[in-house]
Amino acid sequence: MTTPEPLSAVSRTALAVALVRAYESARPDPLFQDPYAAAFVDASDMPMPSAGPVEGFARRLVFQGIIRTRFYDDRLLEAGCTQVVLLAAGLDARAYRLDWPPGTRLFELDMAPVLAFKERVLTQQGATARCDRTALAADLLHDDWPEQLLRAGFDPARPTAWLAEGLLVYLTAQEAARLLSDVGRLSAPGSRLFLERGRDVTATPPDANLTHITGLWKGGLGPGTHEWLAGHGWSVQVSDLGGVAAGYGRTVPTATSAGFVSAERTAA
């Protein structure tokens, strides 16, 4: 992989997500089509498996990655917000593959090396955004990212759809609370926020093939994520992974407490 700077260990997990999306897109009955995921994988020199993992925690993670992609696709389009922010966007290609309503302004925030790699691949693919897209190199652990977003044209008076896909688990509880506090400060009433239900990372099953991912997990706000949001100006709905998957005609491979949080800003 050729980028101006090497990707950090956390940033490289975006390639694993792209691999999952490429695998699902190649199925005869995919829940979504991401025509750029395989291009990201090819450009990274990662091997593209012919089948997903057949057992264990890896299979569950792949399944969750597939379902959450479709779930967030649907929720972002249903939110009715024409201002969208993808936090730690990684190799997310939603700006290019979803049918956004006219006038949508979409901001992608991530580290500069990730965005540089992404731009190179998308340019090679001749990709054209279906909305007004702004890619912003920003470190979400630094206090100045909200000011960067504002300088880029973000309007805090305008309801916003925020996506924090696969993000909080890589943060400490303090980091996650600070990030979500900043999101709340920038969110007009009626804004929406989508993220995963928190997990207890101390209960993560050991798997040597996954330590490059799970070894980076810090837990975020853990199982209390939705309670934290409810106590900080958000109306919260939690959706179980199994129920969401069933709605898409899929069955969870093993029992799990995983799920998704959909929140609406109710207070300034």
PDB file of C-alpha atoms in Angstrom:
ATOM      1  CA  MET A   1       0.000   0.000   0.000  1.00  0.00           C
ATOM      2  CA  THR A   2       1.368   3.408  -0.929  1.00  0.00           C
ATOM      3  CA  THR A   3       0.232   6.353   1.158  1.00  0.00           C
ATOM      4  CA  PRO A   4       1.986   9.594   2.191  1.00  0.00           C
ATOM      5  CA  GLU A   5       2.067   8.241   5.741  1.00  0.00           C
ATOM      6  CA  PRO A   6       1.633   4.705   7.091  1.00  0.00           C
ATOM      7  CA  LEU A   7      -1.791   3.817   8.463  1.00  0.00           C
ATOM      8  CA  SER A   8      -2.039   3.413  12.220  1.00  0.00           C
ATOM      9  CA  ALA A   9      -3.104   0.074  13.662  1.00  0.00           C
ATOM     10  CA  VAL A  10      -6.608   1.384  14.325  1.00  0.00           C
ATOM     11  CA  SER A  11      -6.850   2.935  10.861  1.00  0.00           C
ATOM     12  CA  ARG A  12      -5.938  -0.394   9.278  1.00  0.00           C
ATOM     13  CA  THR A  13      -9.100  -1.914  10.739  1.00  0.00           C
ATOM     14  CA  ALA A  14     -10.933   0.030   8.022  1.00  0.00           C
ATOM     15  CA  LEU A  15      -9.457  -2.463   5.555  1.00  0.00           C
ATOM     16  CA  ALA A  16     -11.050  -5.322   7.487  1.00  0.00           C
ATOM     17  CA  VAL A  17     -14.417  -3.571   7.186  1.00  0.00           C
ATOM     18  CA  ALA A  18     -13.859  -3.091   3.447  1.00  0.00           C
ATOM     19  CA  LEU A  19     -13.073  -6.792   3.177  1.00  0.00           C
ATOM     20  CA  VAL A  20     -16.393  -7.674   4.834  1.00  0.00           C
ATOM     21  CA  ARG A  21     -18.275  -5.327   2.505  1.00  0.00           C
ATOM     22  CA  ALA A  22     -16.504  -6.733  -0.546  1.00  0.00           C
ATOM     23  CA  TYR A  23     -17.418 -10.271   0.536  1.00  0.00           C
ATOM     24  CA  GLU A  24     -21.101  -9.367   0.993  1.00  0.00           C
ATOM     25  CA  SER A  25     -21.246  -7.410  -2.267  1.00  0.00           C
ATOM     26  CA  ALA A  26     -20.019 -10.501  -4.136  1.00  0.00           C
ATOM     27  CA  ARG A  27     -22.865 -12.687  -2.837  1.00  0.00           C
ATOM     28  CA  PRO A  28     -25.722 -13.543  -5.200  1.00  0.00           C
ATOM     29  CA  ASP A  29     -28.187 -12.024  -2.698  1.00  0.00           C
ATOM     30  CA  PRO A  30     -26.325  -9.129  -1.047  1.00  0.00           C
ATOM     31  CA  LEU A  31     -27.950  -6.850   1.501  1.00  0.00           C
ATOM     32  CA  PHE A  32     -26.085  -3.948  -0.094  1.00  0.00           C
ATOM     33  CA  GLN A  33     -23.769  -3.217  -2.987  1.00  0.00           C
ATOM     34  CA  ASP A  34     -20.459  -1.502  -2.294  1.00  0.00           C
ATOM     35  CA  PRO A  35     -18.685  -1.397  -5.682  1.00  0.00           C
ATOM     36  CA  TYR A  36     -15.575   0.208  -4.165  1.00  0.00           C
ATOM     37  CA  ALA A  37     -14.903  -2.175  -1.274  1.00  0.00           C
ATOM     38  CA  ALA A  38     -13.065  -4.725  -3.430  1.00  0.00           C
ATOM     39  CA  ALA A  39     -10.992  -1.928  -4.979  1.00  0.00           C
ATOM     40  CA  PHE A  40      -9.841  -0.870  -1.497  1.00  0.00           C
ATOM     41  CA  VAL A  41      -8.919  -4.464  -0.688  1.00  0.00           C
ATOM     42  CA  ASP A  42      -7.047  -4.891  -3.978  1.00  0.00           C
ATOM     43  CA  ALA A  43      -5.112  -1.654  -3.481  1.00  0.00           C
ATOM     44  CA  SER A  44      -4.075  -2.763   0.004  1.00  0.00           C
ATOM     45  CA  ASP A  45      -2.745  -6.137  -1.172  1.00  0.00           C
ATOM     46  CA  MET A  46      -4.942  -7.926   1.356  1.00  0.00           C
ATOM     47  CA  PRO A  47      -5.988 -11.419   0.238  1.00  0.00           C
ATOM     48  CA  MET A  48      -9.649 -11.636  -0.761  1.00  0.00           C
ATOM     49  CA  PRO A  49     -11.156 -14.861   0.640  1.00  0.00           C
ATOM     50  CA  SER A  50     -13.674 -16.809  -1.411  1.00  0.00           C
ATOM     51  CA  ALA A  51     -15.849 -17.372   1.657  1.00  0.00           C
ATOM     52  CA  GLY A  52     -16.409 -15.812   5.050  1.00  0.00           C
ATOM     53  CA  PRO A  53     -15.270 -17.353   8.342  1.00  0.00           C
ATOM     54  CA  VAL A  54     -17.169 -20.519   9.106  1.00  0.00           C
ATOM     55  CA  GLU A  55     -17.159 -20.488  12.898  1.00  0.00           C
ATOM     56  CA  GLY A  56     -16.437 -18.708  16.132  1.00  0.00           C
ATOM     57  CA  PHE A  57     -16.234 -15.091  17.089  1.00  0.00           C
ATOM     58  CA  ALA A  58     -14.839 -14.105  13.687  1.00  0.00           C
ATOM     59  CA  ARG A  59     -18.007 -15.305  11.985  1.00  0.00           C
ATOM     60  CA  ARG A  60     -20.097 -13.286  14.409  1.00  0.00           C
ATOM     61  CA  LEU A  61     -18.065 -10.132  13.762  1.00  0.00           C
ATOM     62  CA  VAL A  62     -18.366 -10.526   9.997  1.00  0.00           C
ATOM     63  CA  PHE A  63     -22.116 -11.061  10.321  1.00  0.00           C
ATOM     64  CA  GLN A  64     -22.480  -7.979  12.510  1.00  0.00           C
ATOM     65  CA  GLY A  65     -20.422  -5.919  10.041  1.00  0.00           C
ATOM     66  CA  ILE A  66     -22.744  -6.931   7.197  1.00  0.00           C
ATOM     67  CA  ILE A  67     -25.960  -6.231   9.094  1.00  0.00           C
ATOM     68  CA  ARG A  68     -24.769  -2.940  10.526  1.00  0.00           C
ATOM     69  CA  THR A  69     -23.789  -1.676   7.076  1.00  0.00           C
ATOM     70  CA  ARG A  70     -27.314  -2.178   5.772  1.00  0.00           C
ATOM     71  CA  PHE A  71     -28.878  -0.934   9.018  1.00  0.00           C
ATOM     72  CA  TYR A  72     -26.925   2.322   8.933  1.00  0.00           C
ATOM     73  CA  ASP A  73     -27.566   2.731   5.190  1.00  0.00           C
ATOM     74  CA  ASP A  74     -31.292   2.612   5.886  1.00  0.00           C
ATOM     75  CA  ARG A  75     -31.214   4.797   8.999  1.00  0.00           C
ATOM     76  CA  LEU A  76     -29.120   7.540   7.422  1.00  0.00           C
ATOM     77  CA  LEU A  77     -31.485   7.828   4.474  1.00  0.00           C
ATOM     78  CA  GLU A  78     -34.571   7.640   6.702  1.00  0.00           C
ATOM     79  CA  ALA A  79     -33.272  10.287   9.110  1.00  0.00           C
ATOM     80  CA  GLY A  80     -34.468  13.123   6.919  1.00  0.00           C
ATOM     81  CA  CYS A  81     -31.323  15.171   7.579  1.00  0.00           C
ATOM     82  CA  THR A  82     -29.535  16.806   4.664  1.00  0.00           C
ATOM     83  CA  GLN A  83     -26.409  17.363   6.763  1.00  0.00           C
ATOM     84  CA  VAL A  84     -24.491  14.162   7.523  1.00  0.00           C
ATOM     85  CA  VAL A  85     -21.257  13.556   9.436  1.00  0.00           C
ATOM     86  CA  LEU A  86     -19.358  10.258   9.300  1.00  0.00           C
ATOM     87  CA  LEU A  87     -17.021  10.104  12.301  1.00  0.00           C
ATOM     88  CA  ALA A  88     -13.882   8.031  11.673  1.00  0.00           C
ATOM     89  CA  ALA A  89     -15.259   7.424   8.183  1.00  0.00           C
ATOM     90  CA  GLY A  90     -12.488   5.035   7.176  1.00  0.00           C
ATOM     91  CA  LEU A  91     -13.197   3.515   3.765  1.00  0.00           C
ATOM     92  CA  ASP A  92     -16.927   4.212   3.949  1.00  0.00           C
ATOM     93  CA  ALA A  93     -18.235   4.803   0.403  1.00  0.00           C
ATOM     94  CA  ARG A  94     -21.766   5.886   1.322  1.00  0.00           C
ATOM     95  CA  ALA A  95     -21.221   9.299  -0.277  1.00  0.00           C
ATOM     96  CA  TYR A  96     -20.773   7.447  -3.585  1.00  0.00           C
ATOM     97  CA  ARG A  97     -23.231   4.564  -3.382  1.00  0.00           C
ATOM     98  CA  LEU A  98     -26.364   5.809  -1.600  1.00  0.00           C
ATOM     99  CA  ASP A  99     -29.158   7.829  -3.205  1.00  0.00           C
ATOM    100  CA  TRP A 100     -28.975  10.969  -1.081  1.00  0.00           C
ATOM    101  CA  PRO A 101     -31.771  13.543  -1.245  1.00  0.00           C
ATOM    102  CA  PRO A 102     -31.001  16.759  -3.145  1.00  0.00           C
ATOM    103  CA  GLY A 103     -29.026  19.293  -1.135  1.00  0.00           C
ATOM    104  CA  THR A 104     -27.301  16.762   1.132  1.00  0.00           C
ATOM    105  CA  ARG A 105     -23.988  17.962   2.583  1.00  0.00           C
ATOM    106  CA  LEU A 106     -21.845  15.087   3.865  1.00  0.00           C
ATOM    107  CA  PHE A 107     -18.671  15.434   5.932  1.00  0.00           C
ATOM    108  CA  GLU A 108     -16.165  12.600   6.388  1.00  0.00           C
ATOM    109  CA  LEU A 109     -13.693  12.874   9.255  1.00  0.00           C
ATOM    110  CA  ASP A 110     -10.667  10.630   9.610  1.00  0.00           C
ATOM    111  CA  MET A 111      -6.876  10.612   9.797  1.00  0.00           C
ATOM    112  CA  ALA A 112      -5.007  12.080   6.835  1.00  0.00           C
ATOM    113  CA  PRO A 113      -3.336   8.796   5.684  1.00  0.00           C
ATOM    114  CA  VAL A 114      -6.708   7.021   5.550  1.00  0.00           C
ATOM    115  CA  LEU A 115      -8.270   9.775   3.482  1.00  0.00           C
ATOM    116  CA  ALA A 116      -5.256   9.938   1.165  1.00  0.00           C
ATOM    117  CA  PHE A 117      -5.440   6.192   0.448  1.00  0.00           C
ATOM    118  CA  LYS A 118      -9.198   6.417  -0.013  1.00  0.00           C
ATOM    119  CA  GLU A 119      -8.988   9.365  -2.419  1.00  0.00           C
ATOM    120  CA  ARG A 120      -6.370   7.609  -4.528  1.00  0.00           C
ATOM    121  CA  VAL A 121      -8.482   4.473  -4.952  1.00  0.00           C
ATOM    122  CA  LEU A 122     -11.718   6.351  -5.594  1.00  0.00           C
ATOM    123  CA  THR A 123     -10.001   8.516  -8.205  1.00  0.00           C
ATOM    124  CA  GLN A 124      -8.667   5.407  -9.933  1.00  0.00           C
ATOM    125  CA  GLN A 125     -12.212   4.013  -9.949  1.00  0.00           C
ATOM    126  CA  GLY A 126     -13.639   7.197 -11.458  1.00  0.00           C
ATOM    127  CA  ALA A 127     -16.023   7.479  -8.501  1.00  0.00           C
ATOM    128  CA  THR A 128     -18.432  10.424  -8.351  1.00  0.00           C
ATOM    129  CA  ALA A 129     -20.084  11.474  -5.097  1.00  0.00           C
ATOM    130  CA  ARG A 130     -23.884  11.572  -5.038  1.00  0.00           C
ATOM    131  CA  CYS A 131     -23.919  14.465  -2.572  1.00  0.00           C
ATOM    132  CA  ASP A 132     -21.840  17.489  -1.615  1.00  0.00           C
ATOM    133  CA  ARG A 133     -18.959  15.651   0.069  1.00  0.00           C
ATOM    134  CA  THR A 134     -16.224  17.195   2.213  1.00  0.00           C
ATOM    135  CA  ALA A 135     -13.364  14.995   3.448  1.00  0.00           C
ATOM    136  CA  LEU A 136     -11.719  16.498   6.516  1.00  0.00           C
ATOM    137  CA  ALA A 137      -8.435  15.242   7.982  1.00  0.00           C
ATOM    138  CA  ALA A 138      -9.041  15.365  11.715  1.00  0.00           C
ATOM    139  CA  ASP A 139      -8.028  13.504  14.859  1.00  0.00           C
ATOM    140  CA  LEU A 140     -11.162  12.861  16.895  1.00  0.00           C
ATOM    141  CA  LEU A 141      -9.080  12.539  20.060  1.00  0.00           C
ATOM    142  CA  HIS A 142      -7.980  16.165  19.753  1.00  0.00           C
ATOM    143  CA  ASP A 143     -10.196  18.912  21.083  1.00  0.00           C
ATOM    144  CA  ASP A 144     -10.093  21.009  17.907  1.00  0.00           C
ATOM    145  CA  TRP A 145     -12.014  18.690  15.547  1.00  0.00           C
ATOM    146  CA  PRO A 146     -15.351  20.492  16.148  1.00  0.00           C
ATOM    147  CA  GLU A 147     -13.727  23.790  15.177  1.00  0.00           C
ATOM    148  CA  GLN A 148     -12.271  22.160  12.062  1.00  0.00           C
ATOM    149  CA  LEU A 149     -15.731  20.927  11.154  1.00  0.00           C
ATOM    150  CA  LEU A 150     -17.253  24.374  11.655  1.00  0.00           C
ATOM    151  CA  ARG A 151     -14.553  26.014   9.536  1.00  0.00           C
ATOM    152  CA  ALA A 152     -15.324  23.503   6.760  1.00  0.00           C
ATOM    153  CA  GLY A 153     -18.909  24.757   6.557  1.00  0.00           C
ATOM    154  CA  PHE A 154     -20.783  22.589   9.061  1.00  0.00           C
ATOM    155  CA  ASP A 155     -23.940  24.336  10.298  1.00  0.00           C
ATOM    156  CA  PRO A 156     -24.735  23.523  13.966  1.00  0.00           C
ATOM    157  CA  ALA A 157     -28.212  25.048  13.608  1.00  0.00           C
ATOM    158  CA  ARG A 158     -29.129  22.464  10.995  1.00  0.00           C
ATOM    159  CA  PRO A 159     -30.295  18.972  12.103  1.00  0.00           C
ATOM    160  CA  THR A 160     -27.530  16.478  11.434  1.00  0.00           C
ATOM    161  CA  ALA A 161     -27.318  12.711  10.986  1.00  0.00           C
ATOM    162  CA  TRP A 162     -24.193  11.478  12.755  1.00  0.00           C
ATOM    163  CA  LEU A 163     -22.661   8.036  12.241  1.00  0.00           C
ATOM    164  CA  ALA A 164     -20.061   6.577  14.607  1.00  0.00           C
ATOM    165  CA  GLU A 165     -19.751   3.136  13.024  1.00  0.00           C
ATOM    166  CA  GLY A 166     -17.405   0.778  14.837  1.00  0.00           C
ATOM    167  CA  LEU A 167     -15.735   3.699  16.613  1.00  0.00           C
ATOM    168  CA  LEU A 168     -16.412   3.882  20.336  1.00  0.00           C
ATOM    169  CA  VAL A 169     -15.013   0.446  21.157  1.00  0.00           C
ATOM    170  CA  TYR A 170     -11.532   1.763  20.230  1.00  0.00           C
ATOM    171  CA  LEU A 171     -11.820   4.607  22.768  1.00  0.00           C
ATOM    172  CA  THR A 172     -11.577   4.749  26.539  1.00  0.00           C
ATOM    173  CA  ALA A 173     -14.687   5.682  28.494  1.00  0.00           C
ATOM    174  CA  GLN A 174     -13.327   9.207  28.993  1.00  0.00           C
ATOM    175  CA  GLU A 175     -12.511   9.613  25.297  1.00  0.00           C
ATOM    176  CA  ALA A 176     -15.915   8.303  24.240  1.00  0.00           C
ATOM    177  CA  ALA A 177     -17.741  10.619  26.650  1.00  0.00           C
ATOM    178  CA  ARG A 178     -15.773  13.627  25.425  1.00  0.00           C
ATOM    179  CA  LEU A 179     -16.461  12.764  21.783  1.00  0.00           C
ATOM    180  CA  LEU A 180     -20.185  12.268  22.331  1.00  0.00           C
ATOM    181  CA  SER A 181     -20.348  15.474  24.384  1.00  0.00           C
ATOM    182  CA  ASP A 182     -18.862  17.353  21.431  1.00  0.00           C
ATOM    183  CA  VAL A 183     -21.375  15.704  19.092  1.00  0.00           C
ATOM    184  CA  GLY A 184     -24.195  16.769  21.396  1.00  0.00           C
ATOM    185  CA  ARG A 185     -22.893  20.332  21.530  1.00  0.00           C
ATOM    186  CA  LEU A 186     -22.937  20.484  17.717  1.00  0.00           C
ATOM    187  CA  SER A 187     -26.369  18.869  17.323  1.00  0.00           C
ATOM    188  CA  ALA A 188     -29.509  20.899  16.761  1.00  0.00           C
ATOM    189  CA  PRO A 189     -32.748  19.393  18.105  1.00  0.00           C
ATOM    190  CA  GLY A 190     -33.923  16.711  15.704  1.00  0.00           C
ATOM    191  CA  SER A 191     -30.400  15.553  14.912  1.00  0.00           C
ATOM    192  CA  ARG A 192     -29.868  11.807  14.788  1.00  0.00           C
ATOM    193  CA  LEU A 193     -26.969   9.660  15.992  1.00  0.00           C
ATOM    194  CA  PHE A 194     -26.293   6.041  15.026  1.00  0.00           C
ATOM    195  CA  LEU A 195     -23.757   3.718  16.649  1.00  0.00           C
ATOM    196  CA  GLU A 196     -23.383   0.229  18.082  1.00  0.00           C
ATOM    197  CA  ARG A 197     -24.682  -0.915  21.432  1.00  0.00           C
ATOM    198  CA  GLY A 198     -21.717  -0.936  23.812  1.00  0.00           C
ATOM    199  CA  ARG A 199     -19.997  -4.186  24.692  1.00  0.00           C
ATOM    200  CA  ASP A 200     -18.025  -5.513  27.651  1.00  0.00           C
ATOM    201  CA  VAL A 201     -14.642  -6.019  25.998  1.00  0.00           C
ATOM    202  CA  THR A 202     -13.334  -8.005  28.961  1.00  0.00           C
ATOM    203  CA  ALA A 203     -15.661 -10.804  27.808  1.00  0.00           C
ATOM    204  CA  THR A 204     -14.227 -10.905  24.267  1.00  0.00           C
ATOM    205  CA  PRO A 205     -13.478 -14.527  23.289  1.00  0.00           C
ATOM    206  CA  PRO A 206      -9.766 -15.134  22.656  1.00  0.00           C
ATOM    207  CA  ASP A 207      -8.889 -15.591  18.980  1.00  0.00           C
ATOM    208  CA  ALA A 208      -5.309 -15.263  17.777  1.00  0.00           C
ATOM    209  CA  ASN A 209      -6.533 -14.426  14.272  1.00  0.00           C
ATOM    210  CA  LEU A 210      -8.410 -11.377  15.548  1.00  0.00           C
ATOM    211  CA  THR A 211      -5.955  -9.816  17.992  1.00  0.00           C
ATOM    212  CA  HIS A 212      -4.974  -7.184  15.414  1.00  0.00           C
ATOM    213  CA  ILE A 213      -8.530  -5.900  15.905  1.00  0.00           C
ATOM    214  CA  THR A 214      -9.732  -6.972  19.351  1.00  0.00           C
ATOM    215  CA  GLY A 215      -6.366  -6.165  20.917  1.00  0.00           C
ATOM    216  CA  LEU A 216      -7.066  -2.510  20.141  1.00  0.00           C
ATOM    217  CA  TRP A 217     -10.457  -2.443  21.851  1.00  0.00           C
ATOM    218  CA  LYS A 218     -10.701  -0.201  24.917  1.00  0.00           C
ATOM    219  CA  GLY A 219     -14.433  -0.564  25.474  1.00  0.00           C
ATOM    220  CA  GLY A 220     -15.738   2.991  25.154  1.00  0.00           C
ATOM    221  CA  LEU A 221     -18.763   3.481  27.403  1.00  0.00           C
ATOM    222  CA  GLY A 222     -19.463  -0.242  27.371  1.00  0.00           C
ATOM    223  CA  PRO A 223     -22.957  -1.687  27.885  1.00  0.00           C
ATOM    224  CA  GLY A 224     -24.062   1.625  29.396  1.00  0.00           C
ATOM    225  CA  THR A 225     -23.683   3.580  26.149  1.00  0.00           C
ATOM    226  CA  HIS A 226     -27.404   4.029  25.549  1.00  0.00           C
ATOM    227  CA  GLU A 227     -27.996   5.042  29.175  1.00  0.00           C
ATOM    228  CA  TRP A 228     -25.262   7.679  28.888  1.00  0.00           C
ATOM    229  CA  LEU A 229     -26.909   9.118  25.780  1.00  0.00           C
ATOM    230  CA  ALA A 230     -30.349   9.120  27.420  1.00  0.00           C
ATOM    231  CA  GLY A 231     -28.892  11.144  30.269  1.00  0.00           C
ATOM    232  CA  HIS A 232     -27.259  13.683  27.959  1.00  0.00           C
ATOM    233  CA  GLY A 233     -30.086  15.035  25.847  1.00  0.00           C
ATOM    234  CA  TRP A 234     -30.897  12.158  23.505  1.00  0.00           C
ATOM    235  CA  SER A 235     -34.012  10.025  23.040  1.00  0.00           C
ATOM    236  CA  VAL A 236     -32.678   6.515  22.523  1.00  0.00           C
ATOM    237  CA  GLN A 237     -33.872   3.362  20.803  1.00  0.00           C
ATOM    238  CA  VAL A 238     -31.891   0.102  20.975  1.00  0.00           C
ATOM    239  CA  SER A 239     -32.264  -2.544  18.249  1.00  0.00           C
ATOM    240  CA  ASP A 240     -31.049  -6.104  18.832  1.00  0.00           C
ATOM    241  CA  LEU A 241     -28.799  -7.557  16.147  1.00  0.00           C
ATOM    242  CA  GLY A 242     -30.982 -10.644  15.860  1.00  0.00           C
ATOM    243  CA  GLY A 243     -34.157  -8.681  15.284  1.00  0.00           C
ATOM    244  CA  VAL A 244     -32.551  -6.387  12.727  1.00  0.00           C
ATOM    245  CA  ALA A 245     -31.035  -9.353  10.892  1.00  0.00           C
ATOM    246  CA  ALA A 246     -34.362 -11.175  10.828  1.00  0.00           C
ATOM    247  CA  GLY A 247     -35.932  -8.142   9.196  1.00  0.00           C
ATOM    248  CA  TYR A 248     -33.392  -8.525   6.403  1.00  0.00           C
ATOM    249  CA  GLY A 249     -34.001 -12.253   6.076  1.00  0.00           C
ATOM    250  CA  ARG A 250     -30.802 -13.305   7.843  1.00  0.00           C
ATOM    251  CA  THR A 251     -30.258 -15.400  10.984  1.00  0.00           C
ATOM    252  CA  VAL A 252     -27.638 -14.627  13.620  1.00  0.00           C
ATOM    253  CA  PRO A 253     -25.091 -17.481  13.606  1.00  0.00           C
ATOM    254  CA  THR A 254     -24.735 -17.537  17.414  1.00  0.00           C
ATOM    255  CA  ALA A 255     -26.489 -15.946  20.361  1.00  0.00           C
ATOM    256  CA  THR A 256     -25.255 -12.414  20.984  1.00  0.00           C
ATOM    257  CA  SER A 257     -26.134  -9.274  22.919  1.00  0.00           C
ATOM    258  CA  ALA A 258     -24.896  -7.068  20.066  1.00  0.00           C
ATOM    259  CA  GLY A 259     -27.143  -4.404  18.652  1.00  0.00           C
ATOM    260  CA  PHE A 260     -27.471  -0.825  17.506  1.00  0.00           C
ATOM    261  CA  VAL A 261     -28.393   2.502  19.030  1.00  0.00           C
ATOM    262  CA  SER A 262     -30.496   5.107  17.213  1.00  0.00           C
ATOM    263  CA  ALA A 263     -30.744   8.398  19.079  1.00  0.00           C
ATOM    264  CA  GLU A 264     -32.535  11.683  18.439  1.00  0.00           C
ATOM    265  CA  ARG A 265     -31.389  14.972  19.931  1.00  0.00           C
ATOM    266  CA  THR A 266     -34.099  16.389  22.172  1.00  0.00           C
ATOM    267  CA  ALA A 267     -32.210  19.052  24.144  1.00  0.00           C
ATOM    268  CA  ALA A 268     -29.785  21.825  23.315  1.00  0.00           C
TER     269      ALA A 268
END
